[in-house]
mmCIF file with all atom_site columns, C-alpha atoms in Angstrom:
data_model
loop_
_atom_site.group_PDB
_atom_site.id
_atom_site.type_symbol
_atom_site.label_atom_id
_atom_site.label_alt_id
_atom_site.label_comp_id
_atom_site.label_asym_id
_atom_site.label_entity_id
_atom_site.label_seq_id
_atom_site.pdbx_PDB_ins_code
_atom_site.Cartn_x
_atom_site.Cartn_y
_atom_site.Cartn_z
_atom_site.occupancy
_atom_site.B_iso_or_equiv
_atom_site.pdbx_formal_charge
_atom_site.auth_seq_id
_atom_site.auth_comp_id
_atom_site.auth_asym_id
_atom_site.auth_atom_id
_atom_site.pdbx_PDB_model_num
ATOM 1   C CA . LEU A 1 1   ? -0.066  0.173   0.104   1.00 0.00 ? 1   LEU A CA 1
ATOM 2   C CA . ALA A 1 2   ? 1.500   3.587   -0.851  1.00 0.00 ? 2   ALA A CA 1
ATOM 3   C CA . GLY A 1 3   ? -0.707  6.568   -0.171  1.00 0.00 ? 3   GLY A CA 1
ATOM 4   C CA . ARG A 1 4   ? -4.122  6.798   -1.750  1.00 0.00 ? 4   ARG A CA 1
ATOM 5   C CA . LEU A 1 5   ? -3.450  3.381   -4.302  1.00 0.00 ? 5   LEU A CA 1
ATOM 6   C CA . ALA A 1 6   ? -3.441  -0.063  -3.130  1.00 0.00 ? 6   ALA A CA 1
ATOM 7   C CA . ARG A 1 7   ? -1.911  -2.140  -5.449  1.00 0.00 ? 7   ARG A CA 1
ATOM 8   C CA . LEU A 1 8   ? -2.443  -5.928  -5.169  1.00 0.00 ? 8   LEU A CA 1
ATOM 9   C CA . THR A 1 9   ? -0.476  -8.115  -7.613  1.00 0.00 ? 9   THR A CA 1
ATOM 10  C CA . LEU A 1 10  ? -0.879  -11.842 -7.620  1.00 0.00 ? 10  LEU A CA 1
ATOM 11  C CA . SER A 1 11  ? 2.539   -12.692 -7.691  1.00 0.00 ? 11  SER A CA 1
ATOM 12  C CA . ARG A 1 12  ? 3.529   -16.772 -8.588  1.00 0.00 ? 12  ARG A CA 1
ATOM 13  C CA . PRO A 1 13  ? 4.508   -15.597 -12.753 1.00 0.00 ? 13  PRO A CA 1
ATOM 14  C CA . GLU A 1 14  ? 6.281   -19.364 -12.355 1.00 0.00 ? 14  GLU A CA 1
ATOM 15  C CA . ALA A 1 15  ? 2.343   -20.699 -12.115 1.00 0.00 ? 15  ALA A CA 1
ATOM 16  C CA . LYS A 1 16  ? 1.205   -18.050 -14.179 1.00 0.00 ? 16  LYS A CA 1
ATOM 17  C CA . ASN A 1 17  ? -0.524  -16.895 -10.726 1.00 0.00 ? 17  ASN A CA 1
ATOM 18  C CA . ALA A 1 18  ? -2.332  -19.736 -9.701  1.00 0.00 ? 18  ALA A CA 1
ATOM 19  C CA . LEU A 1 19  ? -4.298  -19.183 -6.680  1.00 0.00 ? 19  LEU A CA 1
ATOM 20  C CA . ARG A 1 20  ? -3.759  -21.708 -3.751  1.00 0.00 ? 20  ARG A CA 1
ATOM 21  C CA . PRO A 1 21  ? -5.467  -21.153 -0.467  1.00 0.00 ? 21  PRO A CA 1
ATOM 22  C CA . VAL A 1 22  ? -2.614  -19.327 1.048   1.00 0.00 ? 22  VAL A CA 1
ATOM 23  C CA . ASP A 1 23  ? -3.147  -16.828 -1.691  1.00 0.00 ? 23  ASP A CA 1
ATOM 24  C CA . TRP A 1 24  ? -6.615  -16.432 -1.264  1.00 0.00 ? 24  TRP A CA 1
ATOM 25  C CA . GLN A 1 25  ? -5.832  -16.004 2.564   1.00 0.00 ? 25  GLN A CA 1
ATOM 26  C CA . GLN A 1 26  ? -3.417  -13.393 1.541   1.00 0.00 ? 26  GLN A CA 1
ATOM 27  C CA . LEU A 1 27  ? -5.542  -11.383 -0.319  1.00 0.00 ? 27  LEU A CA 1
ATOM 28  C CA . ALA A 1 28  ? -8.185  -11.608 2.339   1.00 0.00 ? 28  ALA A CA 1
ATOM 29  C CA . ALA A 1 29  ? -5.307  -10.201 4.661   1.00 0.00 ? 29  ALA A CA 1
ATOM 30  C CA . HIS A 1 30  ? -4.481  -7.224  2.556   1.00 0.00 ? 30  HIS A CA 1
ATOM 31  C CA . LEU A 1 31  ? -8.147  -6.446  1.727   1.00 0.00 ? 31  LEU A CA 1
ATOM 32  C CA . THR A 1 32  ? -8.762  -6.015  5.276   1.00 0.00 ? 32  THR A CA 1
ATOM 33  C CA . GLU A 1 33  ? -5.607  -3.696  5.647   1.00 0.00 ? 33  GLU A CA 1
ATOM 34  C CA . VAL A 1 34  ? -7.005  -1.724  2.626   1.00 0.00 ? 34  VAL A CA 1
ATOM 35  C CA . GLN A 1 35  ? -10.556 -1.293  4.296   1.00 0.00 ? 35  GLN A CA 1
ATOM 36  C CA . GLN A 1 36  ? -8.605  -0.339  7.642   1.00 0.00 ? 36  GLN A CA 1
ATOM 37  C CA . ARG A 1 37  ? -6.508  2.464   5.735   1.00 0.00 ? 37  ARG A CA 1
ATOM 38  C CA . PRO A 1 38  ? -8.880  5.576   5.062   1.00 0.00 ? 38  PRO A CA 1
ATOM 39  C CA . GLU A 1 39  ? -6.493  7.379   2.871   1.00 0.00 ? 39  GLU A CA 1
ATOM 40  C CA . VAL A 1 40  ? -6.618  4.601   0.388   1.00 0.00 ? 40  VAL A CA 1
ATOM 41  C CA . ARG A 1 41  ? -8.899  5.848   -2.777  1.00 0.00 ? 41  ARG A CA 1
ATOM 42  C CA . VAL A 1 42  ? -8.502  2.974   -5.343  1.00 0.00 ? 42  VAL A CA 1
ATOM 43  C CA . VAL A 1 43  ? -7.114  -0.295  -5.585  1.00 0.00 ? 43  VAL A CA 1
ATOM 44  C CA . LEU A 1 44  ? -5.328  -1.801  -8.432  1.00 0.00 ? 44  LEU A CA 1
ATOM 45  C CA . LEU A 1 45  ? -5.558  -5.660  -8.736  1.00 0.00 ? 45  LEU A CA 1
ATOM 46  C CA . SER A 1 46  ? -2.977  -7.118  -11.363 1.00 0.00 ? 46  SER A CA 1
ATOM 47  C CA . GLY A 1 47  ? -0.909  -10.089 -11.953 1.00 0.00 ? 47  GLY A CA 1
ATOM 48  C CA . ALA A 1 48  ? 2.853   -10.728 -12.296 1.00 0.00 ? 48  ALA A CA 1
ATOM 49  C CA . GLY A 1 49  ? 4.726   -12.066 -15.068 1.00 0.00 ? 49  GLY A CA 1
ATOM 50  C CA . GLY A 1 50  ? 2.397   -11.407 -17.805 1.00 0.00 ? 50  GLY A CA 1
ATOM 51  C CA . ALA A 1 51  ? -0.645  -13.147 -16.685 1.00 0.00 ? 51  ALA A CA 1
ATOM 52  C CA . PHE A 1 52  ? -3.527  -12.345 -14.227 1.00 0.00 ? 52  PHE A CA 1
ATOM 53  C CA . SER A 1 53  ? -4.289  -15.707 -12.766 1.00 0.00 ? 53  SER A CA 1
ATOM 54  C CA . SER A 1 54  ? -4.749  -19.338 -14.246 1.00 0.00 ? 54  SER A CA 1
ATOM 55  C CA . GLY A 1 55  ? -7.459  -19.731 -11.489 1.00 0.00 ? 55  GLY A CA 1
ATOM 56  C CA . GLY A 1 56  ? -7.404  -22.313 -8.526  1.00 0.00 ? 56  GLY A CA 1
ATOM 57  C CA . ASP A 1 57  ? -3.681  -23.902 -8.359  1.00 0.00 ? 57  ASP A CA 1
ATOM 58  C CA . LEU A 1 58  ? -5.093  -27.678 -9.020  1.00 0.00 ? 58  LEU A CA 1
ATOM 59  C CA . LYS A 1 59  ? -1.366  -28.866 -7.678  1.00 0.00 ? 59  LYS A CA 1
ATOM 60  C CA . THR A 1 60  ? -2.966  -28.173 -4.178  1.00 0.00 ? 60  THR A CA 1
ATOM 61  C CA . MET A 1 61  ? -6.359  -30.282 -4.813  1.00 0.00 ? 61  MET A CA 1
ATOM 62  C CA . PRO A 1 62  ? -4.918  -33.531 -3.312  1.00 0.00 ? 62  PRO A CA 1
ATOM 63  C CA . GLU A 1 63  ? -4.117  -31.550 -0.182  1.00 0.00 ? 63  GLU A CA 1
ATOM 64  C CA . ARG A 1 64  ? -7.588  -29.728 -0.173  1.00 0.00 ? 64  ARG A CA 1
ATOM 65  C CA . LEU A 1 65  ? -9.787  -33.119 -0.809  1.00 0.00 ? 65  LEU A CA 1
ATOM 66  C CA . ALA A 1 66  ? -7.584  -35.014 2.136   1.00 0.00 ? 66  ALA A CA 1
ATOM 67  C CA . LEU A 1 67  ? -9.204  -32.521 4.470   1.00 0.00 ? 67  LEU A CA 1
ATOM 68  C CA . PRO A 1 68  ? -12.494 -33.446 6.240   1.00 0.00 ? 68  PRO A CA 1
ATOM 69  C CA . VAL A 1 69  ? -15.418 -32.428 4.329   1.00 0.00 ? 69  VAL A CA 1
ATOM 70  C CA . ALA A 1 70  ? -16.946 -29.759 6.666   1.00 0.00 ? 70  ALA A CA 1
ATOM 71  C CA . ALA A 1 71  ? -12.986 -28.166 6.800   1.00 0.00 ? 71  ALA A CA 1
ATOM 72  C CA . ARG A 1 72  ? -13.240 -28.302 3.134   1.00 0.00 ? 72  ARG A CA 1
ATOM 73  C CA . ARG A 1 73  ? -16.357 -26.409 2.957   1.00 0.00 ? 73  ARG A CA 1
ATOM 74  C CA . GLN A 1 74  ? -15.188 -23.591 5.609   1.00 0.00 ? 74  GLN A CA 1
ATOM 75  C CA . GLN A 1 75  ? -11.989 -23.197 3.435   1.00 0.00 ? 75  GLN A CA 1
ATOM 76  C CA . LEU A 1 76  ? -13.821 -23.078 0.339   1.00 0.00 ? 76  LEU A CA 1
ATOM 77  C CA . LEU A 1 77  ? -16.387 -20.842 1.784   1.00 0.00 ? 77  LEU A CA 1
ATOM 78  C CA . ALA A 1 78  ? -13.223 -18.604 3.204   1.00 0.00 ? 78  ALA A CA 1
ATOM 79  C CA . ASP A 1 79  ? -11.509 -18.524 0.190   1.00 0.00 ? 79  ASP A CA 1
ATOM 80  C CA . SER A 1 80  ? -14.812 -17.345 -1.893  1.00 0.00 ? 80  SER A CA 1
ATOM 81  C CA . ARG A 1 81  ? -15.798 -14.320 0.290   1.00 0.00 ? 81  ARG A CA 1
ATOM 82  C CA . VAL A 1 82  ? -12.429 -12.806 -1.123  1.00 0.00 ? 82  VAL A CA 1
ATOM 83  C CA . ILE A 1 83  ? -14.465 -12.390 -4.396  1.00 0.00 ? 83  ILE A CA 1
ATOM 84  C CA . GLN A 1 84  ? -17.477 -10.741 -2.270  1.00 0.00 ? 84  GLN A CA 1
ATOM 85  C CA . THR A 1 85  ? -15.072 -8.618  -0.315  1.00 0.00 ? 85  THR A CA 1
ATOM 86  C CA . LEU A 1 86  ? -13.718 -7.283  -3.364  1.00 0.00 ? 86  LEU A CA 1
ATOM 87  C CA . TYR A 1 87  ? -17.023 -6.832  -4.983  1.00 0.00 ? 87  TYR A CA 1
ATOM 88  C CA . ASP A 1 88  ? -18.586 -5.016  -1.932  1.00 0.00 ? 88  ASP A CA 1
ATOM 89  C CA . LEU A 1 89  ? -15.438 -2.722  -1.310  1.00 0.00 ? 89  LEU A CA 1
ATOM 90  C CA . ASP A 1 90  ? -16.169 0.739   -1.042  1.00 0.00 ? 90  ASP A CA 1
ATOM 91  C CA . LEU A 1 91  ? -13.314 1.919   -3.436  1.00 0.00 ? 91  LEU A CA 1
ATOM 92  C CA . PRO A 1 92  ? -13.179 1.921   -7.042  1.00 0.00 ? 92  PRO A CA 1
ATOM 93  C CA . VAL A 1 93  ? -11.439 -1.242  -7.703  1.00 0.00 ? 93  VAL A CA 1
ATOM 94  C CA . VAL A 1 94  ? -9.611  -1.719  -11.173 1.00 0.00 ? 94  VAL A CA 1
ATOM 95  C CA . ALA A 1 95  ? -8.120  -5.058  -12.343 1.00 0.00 ? 95  ALA A CA 1
ATOM 96  C CA . ALA A 1 96  ? -5.203  -4.711  -14.720 1.00 0.00 ? 96  ALA A CA 1
ATOM 97  C CA . ILE A 1 97  ? -5.344  -8.220  -16.898 1.00 0.00 ? 97  ILE A CA 1
ATOM 98  C CA . PRO A 1 98  ? -2.140  -8.528  -18.503 1.00 0.00 ? 98  PRO A CA 1
ATOM 99  C CA . GLY A 1 99  ? -2.640  -12.147 -20.010 1.00 0.00 ? 99  GLY A CA 1
ATOM 100 C CA . VAL A 1 100 ? -3.830  -15.274 -19.018 1.00 0.00 ? 100 VAL A CA 1
ATOM 101 C CA . CYS A 1 101 ? -7.501  -14.876 -16.758 1.00 0.00 ? 101 CYS A CA 1
ATOM 102 C CA . MET A 1 102 ? -9.360  -18.039 -16.374 1.00 0.00 ? 102 MET A CA 1
ATOM 103 C CA . GLY A 1 103 ? -11.593 -19.843 -13.822 1.00 0.00 ? 103 GLY A CA 1
ATOM 104 C CA . ALA A 1 104 ? -11.235 -18.544 -10.293 1.00 0.00 ? 104 ALA A CA 1
ATOM 105 C CA . GLY A 1 105 ? -9.154  -15.964 -11.661 1.00 0.00 ? 105 GLY A CA 1
ATOM 106 C CA . LEU A 1 106 ? -11.756 -14.547 -13.620 1.00 0.00 ? 106 LEU A CA 1
ATOM 107 C CA . SER A 1 107 ? -14.066 -14.585 -10.912 1.00 0.00 ? 107 SER A CA 1
ATOM 108 C CA . LEU A 1 108 ? -11.721 -12.129 -9.415  1.00 0.00 ? 108 LEU A CA 1
ATOM 109 C CA . ALA A 1 109 ? -11.257 -9.922  -12.165 1.00 0.00 ? 109 ALA A CA 1
ATOM 110 C CA . LEU A 1 110 ? -15.096 -9.927  -12.311 1.00 0.00 ? 110 LEU A CA 1
ATOM 111 C CA . ALA A 1 111 ? -15.130 -8.681  -8.900  1.00 0.00 ? 111 ALA A CA 1
ATOM 112 C CA . ALA A 1 112 ? -13.586 -5.237  -10.116 1.00 0.00 ? 112 ALA A CA 1
ATOM 113 C CA . ASP A 1 113 ? -15.556 -2.426  -10.994 1.00 0.00 ? 113 ASP A CA 1
ATOM 114 C CA . LEU A 1 114 ? -13.260 -1.684  -14.131 1.00 0.00 ? 114 LEU A CA 1
ATOM 115 C CA . ARG A 1 115 ? -11.347 -4.145  -16.066 1.00 0.00 ? 115 ARG A CA 1
ATOM 116 C CA . LEU A 1 116 ? -8.876  -3.422  -18.656 1.00 0.00 ? 116 LEU A CA 1
ATOM 117 C CA . ALA A 1 117 ? -7.275  -6.331  -20.284 1.00 0.00 ? 117 ALA A CA 1
ATOM 118 C CA . ALA A 1 118 ? -3.663  -6.458  -22.630 1.00 0.00 ? 118 ALA A CA 1
ATOM 119 C CA . SER A 1 119 ? -4.360  -7.360  -26.289 1.00 0.00 ? 119 SER A CA 1
ATOM 120 C CA . ASN A 1 120 ? -2.887  -10.301 -25.705 1.00 0.00 ? 120 ASN A CA 1
ATOM 121 C CA . ALA A 1 121 ? -4.989  -11.494 -22.922 1.00 0.00 ? 121 ALA A CA 1
ATOM 122 C CA . VAL A 1 122 ? -7.345  -14.855 -22.979 1.00 0.00 ? 122 VAL A CA 1
ATOM 123 C CA . LEU A 1 123 ? -10.093 -15.110 -20.580 1.00 0.00 ? 123 LEU A CA 1
ATOM 124 C CA . GLY A 1 124 ? -12.295 -18.198 -19.789 1.00 0.00 ? 124 GLY A CA 1
ATOM 125 C CA . ALA A 1 125 ? -15.022 -20.117 -17.668 1.00 0.00 ? 125 ALA A CA 1
ATOM 126 C CA . VAL A 1 126 ? -12.937 -22.972 -17.973 1.00 0.00 ? 126 VAL A CA 1
ATOM 127 C CA . PHE A 1 127 ? -14.110 -24.941 -14.940 1.00 0.00 ? 127 PHE A CA 1
ATOM 128 C CA . HIS A 1 128 ? -15.903 -27.634 -17.184 1.00 0.00 ? 128 HIS A CA 1
ATOM 129 C CA . ARG A 1 129 ? -12.781 -28.423 -18.632 1.00 0.00 ? 129 ARG A CA 1
ATOM 130 C CA . ILE A 1 130 ? -11.563 -29.894 -15.348 1.00 0.00 ? 130 ILE A CA 1
ATOM 131 C CA . GLY A 1 131 ? -14.840 -31.247 -14.063 1.00 0.00 ? 131 GLY A CA 1
ATOM 132 C CA . LEU A 1 132 ? -15.794 -28.361 -12.208 1.00 0.00 ? 132 LEU A CA 1
ATOM 133 C CA . SER A 1 133 ? -19.088 -26.203 -11.940 1.00 0.00 ? 133 SER A CA 1
ATOM 134 C CA . ALA A 1 134 ? -18.167 -22.508 -11.866 1.00 0.00 ? 134 ALA A CA 1
ATOM 135 C CA . ASP A 1 135 ? -17.838 -21.232 -8.436  1.00 0.00 ? 135 ASP A CA 1
ATOM 136 C CA . PHE A 1 136 ? -16.181 -18.256 -6.661  1.00 0.00 ? 136 PHE A CA 1
ATOM 137 C CA . GLY A 1 137 ? -19.327 -16.165 -7.559  1.00 0.00 ? 137 GLY A CA 1
ATOM 138 C CA . LEU A 1 138 ? -18.378 -16.486 -11.611 1.00 0.00 ? 138 LEU A CA 1
ATOM 139 C CA . SER A 1 139 ? -22.050 -18.211 -12.159 1.00 0.00 ? 139 SER A CA 1
ATOM 140 C CA . TRP A 1 140 ? -23.633 -14.663 -10.890 1.00 0.00 ? 140 TRP A CA 1
ATOM 141 C CA . LEU A 1 141 ? -20.887 -12.509 -11.657 1.00 0.00 ? 141 LEU A CA 1
ATOM 142 C CA . LEU A 1 142 ? -20.410 -13.603 -15.636 1.00 0.00 ? 142 LEU A CA 1
ATOM 143 C CA . PRO A 1 143 ? -24.076 -12.963 -16.281 1.00 0.00 ? 143 PRO A CA 1
ATOM 144 C CA . GLN A 1 144 ? -23.751 -9.525  -14.551 1.00 0.00 ? 144 GLN A CA 1
ATOM 145 C CA . ALA A 1 145 ? -21.470 -8.572  -17.094 1.00 0.00 ? 145 ALA A CA 1
ATOM 146 C CA . VAL A 1 146 ? -22.224 -10.446 -20.435 1.00 0.00 ? 146 VAL A CA 1
ATOM 147 C CA . GLY A 1 147 ? -25.937 -11.139 -20.144 1.00 0.00 ? 147 GLY A CA 1
ATOM 148 C CA . ALA A 1 148 ? -27.319 -14.399 -19.329 1.00 0.00 ? 148 ALA A CA 1
ATOM 149 C CA . ALA A 1 149 ? -27.078 -16.106 -23.021 1.00 0.00 ? 149 ALA A CA 1
ATOM 150 C CA . GLN A 1 150 ? -23.682 -15.131 -23.373 1.00 0.00 ? 150 GLN A CA 1
ATOM 151 C CA . ALA A 1 151 ? -22.675 -16.223 -19.786 1.00 0.00 ? 151 ALA A CA 1
ATOM 152 C CA . MET A 1 152 ? -24.531 -19.662 -20.580 1.00 0.00 ? 152 MET A CA 1
ATOM 153 C CA . ARG A 1 153 ? -22.231 -19.979 -23.386 1.00 0.00 ? 153 ARG A CA 1
ATOM 154 C CA . LEU A 1 154 ? -18.772 -19.383 -21.884 1.00 0.00 ? 154 LEU A CA 1
ATOM 155 C CA . LEU A 1 155 ? -19.688 -21.495 -18.769 1.00 0.00 ? 155 LEU A CA 1
ATOM 156 C CA . MET A 1 156 ? -21.187 -24.758 -20.881 1.00 0.00 ? 156 MET A CA 1
ATOM 157 C CA . THR A 1 157 ? -18.467 -24.492 -23.670 1.00 0.00 ? 157 THR A CA 1
ATOM 158 C CA . ALA A 1 158 ? -15.371 -23.167 -21.436 1.00 0.00 ? 158 ALA A CA 1
ATOM 159 C CA . ALA A 1 159 ? -14.481 -21.101 -24.448 1.00 0.00 ? 159 ALA A CA 1
ATOM 160 C CA . THR A 1 160 ? -11.334 -18.809 -24.008 1.00 0.00 ? 160 THR A CA 1
ATOM 161 C CA . VAL A 1 161 ? -11.672 -15.427 -25.477 1.00 0.00 ? 161 VAL A CA 1
ATOM 162 C CA . SER A 1 162 ? -9.277  -13.052 -26.783 1.00 0.00 ? 162 SER A CA 1
ATOM 163 C CA . ALA A 1 163 ? -9.221  -9.423  -24.913 1.00 0.00 ? 163 ALA A CA 1
ATOM 164 C CA . ASP A 1 164 ? -11.102 -7.652  -28.277 1.00 0.00 ? 164 ASP A CA 1
ATOM 165 C CA . GLU A 1 165 ? -14.083 -10.805 -27.988 1.00 0.00 ? 165 GLU A CA 1
ATOM 166 C CA . ALA A 1 166 ? -13.846 -9.814  -24.030 1.00 0.00 ? 166 ALA A CA 1
ATOM 167 C CA . LEU A 1 167 ? -14.210 -6.207  -25.012 1.00 0.00 ? 167 LEU A CA 1
ATOM 168 C CA . ALA A 1 168 ? -17.178 -7.136  -27.140 1.00 0.00 ? 168 ALA A CA 1
ATOM 169 C CA . LEU A 1 169 ? -18.766 -9.232  -24.897 1.00 0.00 ? 169 LEU A CA 1
ATOM 170 C CA . GLY A 1 170 ? -18.309 -6.778  -22.021 1.00 0.00 ? 170 GLY A CA 1
ATOM 171 C CA . LEU A 1 171 ? -16.136 -9.007  -19.792 1.00 0.00 ? 171 LEU A CA 1
ATOM 172 C CA . VAL A 1 172 ? -13.539 -5.774  -19.744 1.00 0.00 ? 172 VAL A CA 1
ATOM 173 C CA . GLN A 1 173 ? -14.229 -2.248  -20.662 1.00 0.00 ? 173 GLN A CA 1
ATOM 174 C CA . THR A 1 174 ? -10.868 -1.609  -22.216 1.00 0.00 ? 174 THR A CA 1
ATOM 175 C CA . VAL A 1 175 ? -7.992  -3.304  -24.354 1.00 0.00 ? 175 VAL A CA 1
ATOM 176 C CA . VAL A 1 176 ? -4.404  -1.782  -24.013 1.00 0.00 ? 176 VAL A CA 1
ATOM 177 C CA . ALA A 1 177 ? -0.869  -2.545  -25.505 1.00 0.00 ? 177 ALA A CA 1
ATOM 178 C CA . PRO A 1 178 ? 0.650   -5.449  -23.245 1.00 0.00 ? 178 PRO A CA 1
#
């Protein structure tokens, strides 16, 4: 945090900023800190290394599945509250999308008020590719951004879209040079 700008950067470029449970916990802590800093006027959320986020880190799936069902449910609810907190934040939130933005990463971006994508960005609601249903608020956030018909198409086909198509659909508001 620096003055009026809270810059939150997902920083696991070697994993295209895939989100582990610890990353969701860190985001929650940072958002709590932002809420406690009255000088902050805007939040900029981005990703390091040319990616926004490839979504949930599938490499952590075995350890999460090893948890008892109740504990797994509690962890998932806590992690997904980050989306709600970001969405409800009483500050403008800008998501700068420098590249890949998939799955739960797309949910995170859609919780922002304004989304800017690099011209080489690729976005997708790709949960079905790995046998999951859309989570982290995506089934609500996506139709809000693109309408019910396009949301259904993106969710059911797990299609990915270029930055220009994302702009045309309303997933992002601006496309900029990488």
